Amino acid sequence: MNDPLGEIREAIISAVKEVSPVPIEEVPLSRTPPGHEGHLGTPIGFKLAKKLGMSPEEVAERIASEMKLPSGVKRVTVMRGFINFEVDRDLLFRRVLELAIREELGRDGFFGRVIVEHTSANPVHPLHVGSGRNAVIGDTLARMLSYMGFDVDRRYLVNDSGLQMAYLVLGSTFSPPAPSDVKKDHWYGIIYASSNMAVMLREGKNVEEVRVNLEKLRSKNRELVDSVVEGVSKMDDPSAKLQELIRRYQSGDGEISHMFRRCAEEVLLGFKETLSRLGVIHDAFDWESDLIWSGLVRRTVERLSRYIGEEEGALYLDLHKAAEDNDVVLKVFGFSSLEKFKQSVPQKFFLTRSDGTWLYTATDIAYSCYKLEELKFDRCYNVVGAEQKVEQNQVRSSIALMGIDPDRLVHFSYEIVELTSGRMRGRMGTYLTLDELVDATKRRVEDLLRGRGMSDSEISEISDKVAVGAIRYALLAVDPNKVVRFDWSRVLNLNENSGPFIQYSYTRATSILRKAGSMPTSFNPSNLEEELEEELIFKIAEMPSIMRSSVDLMRPDMLIQHANEMALLFNRYYEKYPVLKAEDGVKEARMFLVAAFKGALGILMDLTGIPRLDRM
RNA sequence: GGGCCCGUAGCUCAGCAUGGACCAGAGCGACGGCCUUCUAAGCCGUAGGUCGCGGGUUCAAGUCCCGCCGGGCCCGCCA
């Protein structure tokens, strides 16, 4: 890996091997605080002191004396339990800057083939801000893996064979034809919510809430809402009709298939348009119905027949029974005792309904086999909401029972985005769409840009990029394990700690280099004497290890955090030290630093999908 | 009832993976400064914290362990 600090880590690891019987895998390596010797330090002595029965100082001394001096390091000193490294500025700085300028920092060779399955929203209503979080997290993960040397396929599972789609198809039979100028995902979203709420009303569920939300929905398109609600409420038994639709679709009924596919395809077209606005693309769309029609789902489930039971015609998988036979199930769920497992995990999950139609978990198991066995990918990341953790583990258990290593299927879990008005619900039509978010953000940026002497087309182009940067930043900046409470003022914040702040910093670097005309051919790192310069270089040098952690811990927000810190440092540097007006020698060195910063930040922007731009 | 996640300035969040250089950091908001000098979407400064509470482990705990409290999610023939 192109990691300028990698050699130091390696040196510590191999020195530890000489001293300690237990090897270590990871080394904490951080900047020494002001007033201490050296540039980088590791508290390794403290870590091993107890294990080795020595004092921290003694451990550190012994490791330090065993260590082969890594290139790029001038001196190794021991301070209590810390081992500190004084780097060879000339060598290390040059290495860091060159890697950054070439934009190779953290890049690596071929590791294997992986799938990132993300977004995969049911094609029944427009993508909302929550789906947006999924999309940008998945897309960022894919970008990171690809940069780090994996062959990545971005796939979308189209859930077109379930109850949600049936609601949409049912509703659409009562809908007037869609005007050609409306975006179909938005159109169908109204139908879907109307259809759902009409059924809820008939069944007397959540009546008050439904009335309120139905009224709100009417403000979008009264005629459409009313015709769907009226049509559904006049039916004898809408639930039976929904069941019938699913049954006929899954069995491949021609007329019904046409209806399902047409709705789903039109909605997906809208999805693709929305996603492409945010720079999100997929390599493949896999249809749940194709998995069913091809017989793959049936064949896959047959492989689990030992653990399958039946209840009123519905098939289920007995996980407790499976766990008794094979403790891989326990491992998947993270339990060590069978007893505790049985207490905490539901005994069974259903694969089919009583009428024989497949449920999502069954198709998902088949899809997992398809990805790992037929397409032969080494690993598959499923970017799926945290609330589906149990389902994901059911799937992982199932493939494990078929002899597939469950660790090849990774649940990349993320939490929901909540509006101030509460949780978004597609079936109630209470969501903020991604399109609305992009539009509003773009308008906000355009307002800011007017009166700066730019052409309309320039304003439009820049505001597109800034809006995307702002949105992707806002959705990525929070630990995926945390619920995001959506806040307009935060997304529309174009100041520090935002996408535009990163972009602004990038344009400043670009601007310096543009004004300079051409890059000097060489520079002398010893002309980079300022504390801020050193800080910035180390911040850049840390990028490869941040990238690794970000992938390993499934924390794309770490990239955002790092980009923000880099921009913060660069802006301070920019204000304090002139580049083009610096004296000879210093000027060239600073230009290299600026170019390196631009390259390094550019890498992080590419990875997080915050668009690069030269002017703003 | 069981399982998982979250709890750090008024607000939004980092820091917890790998305990150590942290007398706890950003941003927003508030207040006060800085545009004849590479883009002020910026920079500098001030104010603001019993790291939910209580135990424990440790030379050392925001970080690890246990218990509790508060919030969220899951425990569907939904996805």
XYZ file of C-alpha atoms (C1' of nucleotides) in Angstrom:
695
model
C 0.000 0.000 0.000
C 1.190 3.485 -0.719
C 1.514 4.411 2.914
C 4.382 6.701 3.823
C 4.094 5.718 7.479
C 3.723 2.016 6.756
C 7.394 1.305 7.111
C 7.499 2.734 10.618
C 4.571 0.570 11.655
C 6.219 -2.485 10.121
C 9.443 -1.771 11.955
C 7.631 -1.609 15.277
C 5.722 -4.791 14.591
C 8.803 -6.775 13.699
C 10.754 -5.384 16.633
C 7.938 -6.420 18.959
C 8.233 -9.936 17.568
C 11.800 -10.073 18.856
C 10.841 -8.975 22.327
C 7.383 -10.359 22.943
C 6.132 -13.908 22.405
C 2.752 -12.500 21.398
C 2.907 -10.558 18.145
C 0.817 -7.447 17.633
C -1.093 -6.615 14.504
C -1.845 -2.946 14.771
C 0.287 -0.156 16.136
C -1.117 3.060 17.465
C 1.021 5.761 15.940
C 0.227 9.395 16.490
C 1.830 12.796 16.457
C 3.790 13.716 19.515
C 2.258 16.654 21.321
C 4.084 19.970 21.333
C 7.069 20.030 23.648
C 7.966 16.389 23.187
C 10.788 14.894 21.239
C 10.239 13.546 17.758
C 7.334 13.750 15.349
C 5.520 10.486 15.844
C 5.114 8.292 18.844
C 3.637 5.029 20.010
C 2.758 4.080 23.574
C 3.774 0.520 22.805
C 5.765 0.106 26.018
C 2.684 0.578 28.144
C 0.729 -1.946 26.121
C 3.186 -4.760 26.605
C 4.583 -3.953 30.026
C 2.258 -6.205 31.934
C 2.421 -9.092 29.492
C 6.184 -9.116 29.618
C 6.500 -8.393 33.297
C 8.700 -5.381 32.729
C 8.321 -1.683 33.257
C 6.949 0.294 30.317
C 10.245 2.105 29.999
C 12.168 -1.154 29.876
C 9.869 -2.593 27.192
C 10.144 0.508 25.097
C 13.926 0.481 25.429
C 14.173 -3.111 24.351
C 11.848 -2.697 21.386
C 13.689 0.416 20.334
C 17.031 -1.342 20.483
C 15.724 -4.288 18.471
C 14.293 -2.042 15.836
C 15.808 -1.619 12.422
C 15.750 2.058 11.661
C 13.012 2.561 9.053
C 13.932 4.727 6.115
C 12.512 8.164 6.617
C 13.363 8.065 10.316
C 16.395 9.805 11.690
C 16.293 8.952 15.338
C 14.360 6.779 17.726
C 14.045 7.874 21.327
C 12.332 6.428 24.344
C 10.307 8.565 26.694
C 8.796 6.572 29.525
C 6.737 3.939 27.730
C 6.613 5.836 24.494
C 8.850 5.242 21.533
C 9.235 8.424 19.567
C 10.427 8.848 16.033
C 12.188 11.844 14.701
C 11.627 11.685 10.989
C 14.022 12.544 8.256
C 12.094 15.515 6.963
C 13.768 15.520 3.605
C 13.013 11.905 2.864
C 9.614 11.536 4.459
C 8.183 14.874 3.385
C 9.294 14.238 -0.162
C 7.698 10.809 -0.114
C 4.407 12.123 1.277
C 4.177 15.044 -1.111
C 4.998 12.966 -4.152
C 2.443 10.288 -3.318
C -0.176 12.961 -2.738
C 0.606 14.843 -5.915
C 0.404 11.637 -7.942
C -2.839 10.892 -6.071
C -1.616 7.440 -5.191
C -1.769 7.845 -1.420
C -3.316 4.719 0.062
C -3.873 3.123 -3.303
C -3.102 -0.541 -3.530
C -3.059 -3.507 -5.891
C -5.632 -6.182 -6.545
C -7.238 -7.695 -3.453
C -10.235 -9.505 -4.819
C -13.729 -9.073 -6.166
C -16.424 -7.627 -3.971
C -20.006 -6.539 -4.325
C -21.484 -3.544 -2.620
C -25.231 -3.915 -2.661
C -26.813 -0.635 -1.740
C -29.885 1.556 -1.977
C -32.191 -1.322 -3.016
C -35.265 0.654 -1.990
C -38.605 -0.847 -2.961
C -39.618 0.759 -6.255
C -42.864 2.092 -4.857
C -42.178 5.717 -3.989
C -39.440 8.265 -4.654
C -36.139 7.924 -2.857
C -36.231 9.904 0.358
C -33.495 11.276 2.548
C -33.162 7.972 4.370
C -32.607 6.071 1.126
C -30.166 8.837 0.323
C -28.120 7.987 3.380
C -28.010 4.380 2.229
C -27.015 5.412 -1.277
C -24.174 7.728 -0.336
C -22.830 5.345 2.305
C -22.898 2.452 -0.152
C -21.456 4.504 -2.953
C -18.667 5.806 -0.728
C -17.832 2.302 0.457
C -17.663 1.167 -3.164
C -15.416 4.076 -4.075
C -13.108 3.338 -1.157
C -12.839 -0.369 -1.899
C -12.199 0.324 -5.521
C -9.489 2.864 -4.737
C -7.864 0.498 -2.280
C -7.524 -2.197 -4.896
C -10.702 -4.255 -4.996
C -12.655 -5.039 -8.106
C -16.054 -3.673 -7.090
C -19.520 -4.327 -8.450
C -22.277 -2.007 -7.261
C -25.566 -3.850 -7.362
C -29.161 -2.991 -6.634
C -31.700 -5.601 -5.630
C -35.090 -4.677 -7.009
C -37.705 -5.909 -4.553
C -40.543 -6.181 -6.999
C -42.245 -9.358 -5.815
C -43.632 -8.459 -2.446
C -46.522 -6.823 -0.718
C -45.330 -3.252 -1.241
C -45.298 -3.657 -5.001
C -48.732 -5.250 -4.859
C -50.079 -2.149 -3.104
C -48.651 -0.009 -5.852
C -50.017 -2.163 -8.663
C -53.402 -2.358 -7.003
C -53.566 1.404 -6.633
C -52.357 2.022 -10.149
C -55.374 0.199 -11.585
C -57.499 3.110 -10.319
C -55.152 5.848 -11.388
C -55.621 8.163 -14.326
C -52.756 8.004 -16.812
C -49.674 9.879 -15.675
C -48.999 13.185 -17.418
C -45.824 12.910 -19.431
C -44.104 15.763 -17.621
C -44.203 14.326 -14.094
C -41.403 12.287 -12.642
C -42.878 8.791 -12.355
C -41.393 7.828 -8.997
C -43.140 10.832 -7.459
C -46.370 9.992 -9.261
C -46.313 6.379 -8.138
C -45.377 7.440 -4.624
C -48.732 9.168 -4.315
C -50.525 6.105 -5.658
C -48.663 3.813 -3.300
C -49.427 5.864 -0.211
C -53.064 6.330 -1.246
C -53.469 2.638 -1.818
C -51.927 1.778 1.541
C -53.948 4.291 3.444
C -57.166 3.300 1.713
C -56.629 -0.267 2.896
C -55.781 0.916 6.401
C -58.977 2.959 6.481
C -61.038 -0.024 5.374
C -59.479 -2.149 8.048
C -59.888 0.580 10.628
C -56.184 0.850 11.380
C -54.641 4.137 12.553
C -57.694 5.914 11.270
C -56.945 9.358 12.692
C -53.342 9.382 11.541
C -54.338 8.148 8.109
C -56.940 10.884 7.699
C -54.410 13.574 8.536
C -51.768 12.189 6.196
C -54.245 11.567 3.426
C -55.275 15.189 3.591
C -51.662 16.265 3.330
C -51.168 13.953 0.393
C -54.134 15.521 -1.394
C -52.247 18.774 -1.565
C -49.842 17.078 -3.946
C -52.511 15.755 -6.304
C -56.096 15.670 -5.076
C -57.554 13.964 -8.124
C -55.056 11.141 -8.065
C -55.399 10.509 -4.346
C -59.164 10.541 -4.485
C -59.492 8.202 -7.441
C -57.144 5.638 -5.893
C -58.739 5.843 -2.457
C -62.214 5.591 -3.935
C -61.284 2.650 -6.131
C -59.651 0.686 -3.340
C -62.350 1.397 -0.799
C -65.037 0.065 -3.118
C -63.321 -3.297 -3.434
C -64.819 -6.310 -1.699
C -61.590 -7.552 -0.225
C -58.483 -5.592 -1.093
C -56.250 -7.838 1.018
C -57.288 -10.888 -0.956
C -56.619 -8.971 -4.132
C -53.123 -8.053 -2.919
C -52.406 -11.699 -2.197
C -53.664 -12.682 -5.594
C -51.495 -10.098 -7.308
C -48.391 -11.396 -5.556
C -49.272 -14.993 -6.357
C -49.899 -14.321 -10.013
C -46.797 -12.183 -10.386
C -44.521 -14.725 -8.756
C -45.965 -17.469 -10.959
C -45.190 -15.415 -14.035
C -48.732 -14.538 -15.137
C -48.314 -12.531 -18.325
C -50.775 -9.707 -17.842
C -49.897 -9.150 -14.176
C -46.182 -9.360 -14.875
C -46.564 -6.616 -17.392
C -48.245 -4.380 -14.802
C -45.658 -5.031 -12.095
C -42.722 -4.583 -14.390
C -44.040 -1.417 -15.928
C -44.573 0.256 -12.548
C -41.237 -0.875 -11.192
C -39.326 0.111 -14.282
C -40.844 3.570 -14.386
C -40.062 4.152 -10.731
C -36.527 2.843 -11.195
C -36.000 5.248 -14.032
C -36.800 8.033 -11.586
C -34.419 6.517 -9.035
C -31.583 6.428 -11.519
C -32.150 10.043 -12.376
C -32.112 11.055 -8.704
C -29.078 8.940 -7.900
C -27.099 10.231 -10.829
C -27.644 13.766 -9.579
C -25.741 12.699 -6.468
C -23.054 10.902 -8.407
C -24.323 7.471 -7.435
C -24.345 4.751 -10.076
C -24.993 1.020 -10.087
C -23.357 -1.597 -12.254
C -26.296 -3.956 -12.150
C -29.925 -4.183 -11.148
C -30.977 -7.648 -10.023
C -34.684 -8.393 -10.009
C -36.171 -10.420 -7.206
C -38.752 -11.753 -9.653
C -36.000 -13.103 -11.921
C -34.547 -15.027 -8.991
C -37.967 -16.556 -8.415
C -38.838 -17.267 -12.029
C -35.486 -18.873 -12.763
C -36.109 -21.375 -9.978
C -33.071 -20.218 -8.054
C -35.060 -19.391 -4.942
C -36.713 -22.823 -4.920
C -33.419 -24.643 -5.526
C -31.656 -22.656 -2.840
C -34.327 -23.282 -0.249
C -34.273 -27.016 -1.058
C -30.663 -27.064 0.086
C -31.912 -26.153 3.546
C -34.591 -28.871 3.614
C -33.192 -30.502 6.764
C -34.283 -27.538 8.819
C -37.438 -26.575 7.024
C -40.839 -27.042 8.559
C -44.359 -26.227 7.513
C -47.192 -24.465 9.235
C -50.564 -24.113 7.518
C -48.862 -24.448 4.181
C -46.195 -21.856 4.936
C -42.560 -22.942 4.981
C -40.247 -21.808 7.727
C -36.661 -22.442 8.701
C -36.111 -23.755 12.214
C -33.048 -21.858 13.397
C -32.966 -23.492 16.824
C -32.825 -26.899 15.228
C -30.155 -25.743 12.836
C -28.148 -24.296 15.708
C -28.257 -27.631 17.542
C -26.667 -29.302 14.520
C -24.243 -26.651 13.493
C -22.751 -24.067 15.800
C -21.942 -21.800 12.894
C -25.440 -20.406 13.478
C -24.488 -19.418 17.009
C -21.396 -17.689 15.735
C -23.335 -15.722 13.169
C -25.597 -14.353 15.865
C -22.697 -13.842 18.239
C -23.631 -16.326 20.926
C -21.417 -18.880 22.588
C -24.059 -20.963 24.315
C -26.958 -22.718 22.647
C -29.164 -21.976 25.604
C -28.605 -18.245 25.448
C -29.087 -18.322 21.693
C -32.464 -19.998 22.010
C -33.499 -17.460 24.604
C -32.570 -14.467 22.472
C -33.155 -15.411 18.854
C -36.574 -16.229 17.408
C -36.886 -19.949 16.776
C -37.952 -19.729 13.179
C -38.480 -17.434 10.282
C -40.854 -17.875 7.377
C -39.739 -18.459 3.809
C -43.161 -18.588 2.145
C -46.717 -17.549 2.823
C -49.485 -20.105 3.136
C -50.260 -19.683 -0.555
C -46.721 -20.631 -1.446
C -45.504 -17.180 -2.460
C -41.940 -16.361 -1.497
C -41.057 -13.921 1.232
C -38.179 -11.505 1.125
C -35.896 -13.489 3.434
C -36.087 -16.471 1.082
C -35.293 -14.458 -2.013
C -32.539 -12.684 -0.123
C -30.912 -16.003 0.790
C -31.065 -17.049 -2.850
C -29.696 -13.702 -3.940
C -26.775 -14.088 -1.537
C -25.972 -17.489 -3.031
C -26.236 -15.987 -6.473
C -23.752 -13.256 -5.643
C -21.247 -15.465 -3.858
C -21.562 -18.738 -5.747
C -22.766 -18.010 -9.257
C -21.138 -14.638 -9.730
C -18.206 -15.888 -7.611
C -17.507 -12.719 -5.705
C -15.220 -13.058 -2.702
C -17.321 -10.874 -0.472
C -20.529 -8.925 -0.503
C -21.376 -5.877 1.567
C -25.089 -5.373 2.086
C -25.800 -1.780 2.956
C -29.008 -2.371 4.841
C -30.756 -0.543 7.680
C -29.904 -1.433 11.268
C -33.496 -2.507 11.880
C -32.912 -5.463 9.561
C -30.121 -6.911 11.643
C -32.026 -10.038 12.547
C -33.021 -10.695 8.950
C -29.431 -10.223 7.801
C -28.245 -12.730 10.360
C -30.949 -15.153 9.298
C -29.635 -14.910 5.766
C -26.024 -15.249 6.896
C -26.945 -18.300 8.971
C -28.714 -19.839 6.028
C -25.795 -19.523 3.656
C -23.522 -20.812 6.415
C -25.701 -23.923 6.651
C -25.070 -24.429 2.950
C -21.356 -24.349 3.549
C -20.658 -20.783 2.541
C -18.464 -18.790 4.912
C -20.924 -16.307 6.465
C -18.179 -13.723 6.849
C -18.281 -13.325 3.087
C -21.637 -11.622 3.562
C -21.252 -8.416 5.535
C -24.142 -6.415 6.890
C -23.086 -2.789 6.560
C -25.563 -1.380 8.995
C -26.734 2.206 9.172
C -29.414 4.017 11.138
C -32.378 5.951 9.820
C -32.758 9.610 9.040
C -35.499 11.119 11.123
C -37.396 14.288 10.298
C -38.298 16.763 13.005
C -41.866 15.654 12.384
C -40.883 12.067 13.107
C -39.953 8.997 11.195
C -40.455 8.937 7.441
C -43.012 6.402 6.243
C -43.529 5.597 2.598
C -46.964 4.136 3.135
C -48.153 7.353 4.743
C -46.456 9.545 2.199
C -44.597 11.325 5.005
C -41.117 11.724 3.668
C -38.734 14.314 2.379
C -37.614 13.229 -1.052
C -34.043 13.327 -2.202
C -35.130 15.326 -5.230
C -36.667 18.007 -3.038
C -33.515 18.109 -0.964
C -31.248 18.500 -3.990
C -33.489 21.150 -5.528
C -33.748 23.204 -2.368
C -30.041 23.019 -1.686
C -29.230 23.981 -5.234
C -31.545 26.995 -5.078
C -29.896 28.101 -1.878
C -26.459 27.963 -3.482
C -27.665 29.770 -6.586
C -28.910 32.627 -4.418
C -25.496 32.892 -2.884
C -23.788 32.875 -6.259
C -25.880 35.586 -7.899
C -24.227 38.943 -8.080
C -20.748 37.532 -8.382
C -20.398 38.202 -12.037
C -20.873 34.668 -13.205
C -22.819 33.466 -16.206
C -26.045 31.572 -15.657
C -24.562 28.344 -16.921
C -21.591 28.773 -14.622
C -23.888 29.392 -11.664
C -25.901 26.329 -12.513
C -22.858 24.102 -12.871
C -21.242 25.276 -9.647
C -24.426 25.162 -7.619
C -25.036 21.587 -8.759
C -21.655 20.534 -7.484
C -21.891 22.499 -4.268
C -25.351 21.123 -3.536
C -24.148 17.571 -4.057
C -21.146 18.248 -1.850
C -23.317 19.693 0.891
C -25.761 16.793 0.822
C -23.243 13.996 0.610
C -21.255 15.564 3.401
C -24.293 15.942 5.634
C -25.377 12.338 5.077
C -21.880 10.904 5.487
C -20.555 12.990 8.350
C -22.302 11.063 11.109
C -21.357 7.631 12.423
C -23.691 5.222 10.566
C -24.720 3.701 13.901
C -26.358 6.928 14.921
C -29.785 8.162 13.981
C -29.565 11.361 11.967
C -32.129 13.945 12.876
C -32.536 15.787 9.635
C -32.051 19.482 9.953
C -32.362 21.884 7.024
C -30.079 24.424 8.579
C -27.307 21.877 8.825
C -27.539 20.727 5.219
C -27.849 24.295 4.010
C -24.902 25.337 6.159
C -22.232 26.191 3.674
C -19.677 27.214 6.275
C -17.082 25.257 8.135
C -17.811 21.626 8.762
C -19.639 21.180 5.485
C -19.119 19.893 1.974
C -18.748 23.383 0.539
C -16.091 24.161 3.142
C -14.035 21.252 1.782
C -14.688 22.375 -1.762
C -13.758 25.925 -0.933
C -10.453 24.843 0.504
C -9.807 22.837 -2.637
C -10.536 25.795 -4.904
C -8.149 27.952 -2.913
C -5.359 25.470 -3.532
C -6.336 25.249 -7.170
C -6.349 28.997 -7.431
C -2.805 29.340 -6.147
C -1.512 26.791 -8.594
C -3.436 28.353 -11.435
C -2.010 31.788 -10.722
C 1.474 30.336 -10.535
C 1.166 29.169 -14.111
C 3.398 26.131 -13.998
C 4.797 23.829 -11.356
C 8.492 24.096 -10.537
C 10.424 20.966 -11.418
C 11.872 20.422 -7.981
C 11.747 21.578 -4.401
C 13.717 21.303 -1.209
C 11.701 19.979 1.734
C 13.962 21.750 4.202
C 12.287 24.959 3.096
C 9.106 23.758 4.758
C 9.998 24.953 8.217
C 6.694 26.135 9.624
C 4.859 24.171 12.263
C 1.660 24.366 10.218
C 3.413 22.916 7.200
C 4.619 19.987 9.205
C 1.156 19.461 10.665
C -0.420 19.515 7.253
C 2.080 17.033 5.861
C 1.495 14.602 8.697
C -2.247 15.011 8.286
C -1.814 14.003 4.656
C 0.497 11.141 5.590
C -2.145 9.686 7.894
C -4.642 9.248 5.085
C -3.846 5.625 4.182
C -4.357 4.432 7.729
C -7.582 6.445 7.979
C -8.808 4.799 4.775
C -8.071 1.342 6.116
C -9.881 2.016 9.380
C -12.752 3.588 7.559
C -13.324 0.405 5.547
C -12.531 -2.049 8.336
C -14.778 -0.335 10.852
C -17.423 0.554 8.264
C -17.153 4.203 9.179
C -17.191 6.412 6.082
C -17.577 9.392 8.393
C -13.897 9.027 9.274
C -12.997 10.151 5.759
C -15.217 13.174 6.115
C -13.719 14.008 9.470
C -10.228 13.779 8.065
C -11.053 15.889 5.022
C -12.497 18.513 7.333
C -9.380 18.560 9.508
C -7.194 18.875 6.442
C -9.245 21.762 5.094
C -9.183 23.481 8.476
C -5.392 23.266 8.574
C -4.991 24.388 4.999
C -7.214 27.418 5.464
C -5.167 28.499 8.446
C -2.027 27.990 6.407
C -3.487 29.890 3.495
C -4.284 32.909 5.640
C -0.951 32.970 7.398
C 1.694 32.175 4.836
C 1.998 33.506 1.307
C 2.967 31.011 -1.336
C 3.488 32.914 -4.568
C 5.099 35.854 -2.808
C 7.399 33.745 -0.700
C 11.118 33.993 -1.277
C 12.826 31.745 -3.796
C 13.182 28.212 -2.609
C 10.399 28.570 -0.063
C 7.987 29.393 -2.845
C 8.737 26.177 -4.743
C 8.483 24.059 -1.622
C 5.169 25.649 -0.691
C 3.828 25.107 -4.166
C 4.614 21.439 -3.841
C 2.841 21.386 -0.508
C -0.200 23.104 -2.000
C -0.229 20.656 -4.898
C 0.059 17.772 -2.463
C -2.782 19.123 -0.367
C -4.896 19.502 -3.469
C -4.148 15.937 -4.531
C -4.743 14.500 -1.082
C -7.964 16.380 -0.465
C -8.991 15.552 -4.020
C -8.626 11.856 -3.229
C -10.879 12.216 -0.197
C -13.386 14.211 -2.221
C -13.451 11.538 -4.916
C -13.925 8.845 -2.291
C -16.770 10.620 -0.549
C -18.270 11.893 -3.789
C -17.921 15.554 -2.909
C -17.365 17.030 -6.363
C -14.095 18.768 -7.078
C -14.404 22.226 -8.504
C -11.916 24.890 -9.444
C -14.040 27.962 -8.828
C -16.857 28.767 -6.484
C -39.862 -9.673 28.839
C -35.371 -10.649 25.539
C -31.671 -8.751 21.899
C -29.015 -4.689 19.472
C -27.751 0.632 19.090
C -27.259 5.603 21.108
C -26.225 9.145 25.580
C -19.598 14.101 25.289
C -20.504 22.424 25.554
C -27.323 25.690 24.514
C -27.537 22.806 19.468
C -25.102 19.261 15.747
C -21.119 16.055 16.123
C -15.570 14.014 16.551
C -12.524 11.497 20.189
C -13.926 4.990 22.438
C -11.565 0.020 17.285
C -5.745 0.155 19.744
C -6.811 2.923 27.813
C -1.449 6.803 27.844
C 1.144 12.893 25.110
C -6.302 15.076 26.429
C -5.759 19.967 32.933
C -11.653 16.829 26.859
C -11.818 18.870 20.494
C -14.505 20.969 16.013
C -18.662 23.373 13.897
C -23.399 26.057 14.617
C -25.497 29.807 17.644
C -23.638 34.333 20.935
C -19.985 38.210 21.546
C -15.351 41.017 19.720
C -11.749 41.664 15.812
C -9.474 40.901 10.339
C -10.796 42.178 3.139
C -5.475 48.107 -1.370
C -1.632 41.383 -0.433
C -2.664 33.612 -3.647
C -11.216 33.522 -3.545
C -13.937 36.562 3.559
C -18.243 29.849 1.522
C -12.343 32.227 5.044
C -9.117 33.534 9.437
C -8.090 35.179 14.742
C -10.043 35.760 19.667
C -13.859 35.447 24.048
C -17.672 32.778 26.544
C -19.601 27.796 27.168
C -18.276 20.648 29.730
C -19.699 16.852 37.111
C -17.844 13.079 29.072
C -26.097 10.154 31.527
C -25.520 7.990 36.897
C -23.041 4.424 40.265
C -19.486 0.737 41.039
C -15.112 -2.065 39.270
C -10.301 -3.239 36.602
C -5.582 -0.382 36.024
C 0.361 2.969 37.541
C -3.440 5.488 34.137
C -10.609 5.322 32.143
C -14.493 9.875 27.861
C -12.167 5.028 26.027
C -12.405 -1.586 29.062
C -16.027 -4.594 32.551
C -20.687 -4.839 35.597
C -25.199 -2.564 37.216
C -28.725 1.305 36.680
C -31.313 5.536 34.205
C -33.019 7.929 29.631
C -34.002 7.571 24.154
C -34.343 4.570 19.550
C -34.841 -0.007 16.858
C -35.946 -5.321 16.383
C -38.532 -9.705 18.314
C -44.366 -9.981 11.175
C -46.976 -15.498 6.560
C -43.697 -6.680 5.884
C -39.105 -5.263 3.720
